[in-house]
Every structure is written in C-alpha cells, then in structure tokens.
Amino acid sequence: MKKIKTSLIVLSILLVAAIITLPLIEYFKKPKLTERKDFAIENIADIDSIFLVNRAGENTLLRKQADGRWTVNNQFNAAPDKIERLLKTMNKLEAKNPVAQTAQQRIVNDLAVSGIKVQAFMKNGDTKTYYVGGQTADEMGTFMYMDGSTIPFVVHIPGFRGYLTPRYSVNPLDWRDKAIFATPIDKLAAVQVTYPDTAQKSFQLVKDAANNFTVKQNGAAAAATKQEFAKLYAAQFNNITFEAYLSGYSKSFVDSLQQAKPKAIVAITRNDGSTATLRVFYKPVTSDTKSLYDDKGNVLVYDSDNYFALIDGSPELITVQDYIFRHVFKSYKDFVKQ
C-alpha cells in the first residue's frame, strides 16, 4: 500500500512537471510566426481564479468568492493587500522587449526548470496562461513566456523599478491573511479571555441589545462595567493580526504544544453565533531573541516580545507580538467600575 501511495505521489509530481514543461519544449518545434506578448489583463474584475504552480508541484489556487473575498486553496482567506498587488501586476504587465535570439533557448530552459506557470480563469470561461521566470541582469525586468507565443519576452511594469517574480509565489502561506480576529464591534457579541494560571484575572465581556457591555467572571456579572473602556477594548478585535508563520518547527513540536497549558485563551463570539479562538503560549528564549535580559539585568527564560500561538482550526504554528497582545491581555478588574 505504501509503494502504491508513493508511486501516486511521484506520478502526480511528474504530471505537474509535464504540464509546465511540455508547452515550453513545444516552443522549439513551432514555426516562428507568432510573437504573443499580451500578458496584461485589461479587466481584472473579470478574473474568477488564479492558479500558480511550479515544476516541483508546489501550487496555490486563489479564488474569488461571491462576497468579494479571495480564498487560498478553497480553505483560508487571502490577504487583501497581496491579492490587490497581484491583480494590479497582472493588469499593468508590459512587454519591454523580446529576449535576444542567442539567449532564447537558455531562458526557455530556465523557465521549464524553475518557472512558475500562471493561469488566470475568467468569468466568461476564457483562460490566460503564461510563465514567469527570473530577473534580468539589471533586475529591472522579468523573463516571461506567453502560452502560444514563439519567443519569451522581458516584461516589466512601466515606472516600477524591480522584477516581478516574488509577486507570483506558489507558497500558500505567502497568500494567507494574517488576521486572527477581524470582527467589527457591531458584529461582536462577546469576548472571553481565560488565564489558566491566574483564574482571578479571567473575564468575559458580553454585549446586550443596547450595545452596552457587561463584564463577567465565572458567570457572575460585575455590579457595574466601565463602558467606554469595554467598548475601546472590544473595538480592537476588528483588526488583530499575527506576525508570521513558523514553518521551521516539527509537527511533533506543534503536537506537544497543542497539549501544553497556554498562557491565555482568547475567544470571540459573533452575533451570528460563530466563534474564533486563539491559544497563546510562552516562547522560550533562543539565539534569535532580541531581548535576553529584563530591565533589572536578569536573564530571561521566555521571549518578552513574542509568543507562540495556535488558531483553532488551523494546523500552523504562528508567532504573535507582545506590543499588540498586551492590549488584549487585560484583567477582570480592569473592566469593573468602582
């Protein structure tokens, strides 16, 4: 069974490699008749999805949803700024000049080995396909090849100094939205922060029909809640982000962290009943940690600037920053009006 599974994986990779390589190999068999250089897509609003893949089989599918959001591999929300940059790039592409005849074979070979195949699927069923390679010697252009063309081109965006390859990443993590919580206060029903080691600090903020908040602990409501403070606190959940994905840690490490006691558990409930939960863990000091000592000169055991974190429903380990979460890690007493 393992041999069959391995064979299927190898076959899948070979098929992807063939999909990318064969059209480029066919380039040399074509009569030199067509110079396709219409890389730009005039109406980017008509793009329904974008597929990016390399010869190694790494790929990302970006798809526009009915509500205007874009998703990554039909699972996660895409970062709006990165989608916007890609769409603008695809709209402004311009062929600067054809690759010199003496270099064409080398460039096409490079595209076949390390290029990125880009497919833009339009609402009307049309598809635009081209290949993105590396940068020119002066790093002011990018080698690209249009499916159906006879020669590759140096492509650029007029007025932009640099090359464009990084904008076509095949890594899904590069496209994922870094928002942990993105719920505006008018759609927020409750916030709960639990501190397993300091239960007396744990609290729940619950919004009523009049849009006022009540702070609770263990189900019991405080006699009075600081409304202005509570509303300012709740408003920040419209945009709380993480710093980065931590891909350098093993699955066993992440699994062990899943079972560990967190520093805090932050959960929200929306008006429609849906929820989002983040578990935050102390991050041990390493050689990469910026602050190794506290204000008194004592050696730190844990990173004072960053934490490990896990978003429920997502397998990736992330890091969150203290300068953001110090505003989240409030105490029950902070909300109680004396």
PDB file of C-alpha atoms in Angstrom, residues 56 78 93 98 116 149 190 193 196 203 260 263 291 317 330:
ATOM      1  CA  ALA A  56       8.114  20.717  -8.134  1.00  0.00           C
ATOM      2  CA  ALA A  78      -6.362  35.500   1.309  1.00  0.00           C
ATOM      3  CA  LEU A  93       2.297  43.988 -17.368  1.00  0.00           C
ATOM      4  CA  PRO A  98      11.821  40.146 -26.855  1.00  0.00           C
ATOM      5  CA  ILE A 116       6.028  29.499 -12.454  1.00  0.00           C
ATOM      6  CA  SER A 149       3.998  32.537 -28.355  1.00  0.00           C
ATOM      7  CA  ALA A 190     -18.806  38.536  23.355  1.00  0.00           C
ATOM      8  CA  VAL A 193     -10.064  35.778  27.893  1.00  0.00           C
ATOM      9  CA  PRO A 196      -5.236  29.093  33.205  1.00  0.00           C
ATOM     10  CA  PHE A 203     -13.112  37.579  32.275  1.00  0.00           C
ATOM     11  CA  ALA A 260       0.550  22.219  26.776  1.00  0.00           C
ATOM     12  CA  LYS A 263      -0.606  31.478  28.861  1.00  0.00           C
ATOM     13  CA  SER A 291      15.832  40.814  24.447  1.00  0.00           C
ATOM     14  CA  LEU A 317       2.240  27.472  14.360  1.00  0.00           C
ATOM     15  CA  LYS A 330      -6.410  42.683  30.337  1.00  0.00           C
TER      16      LYS A 330
END
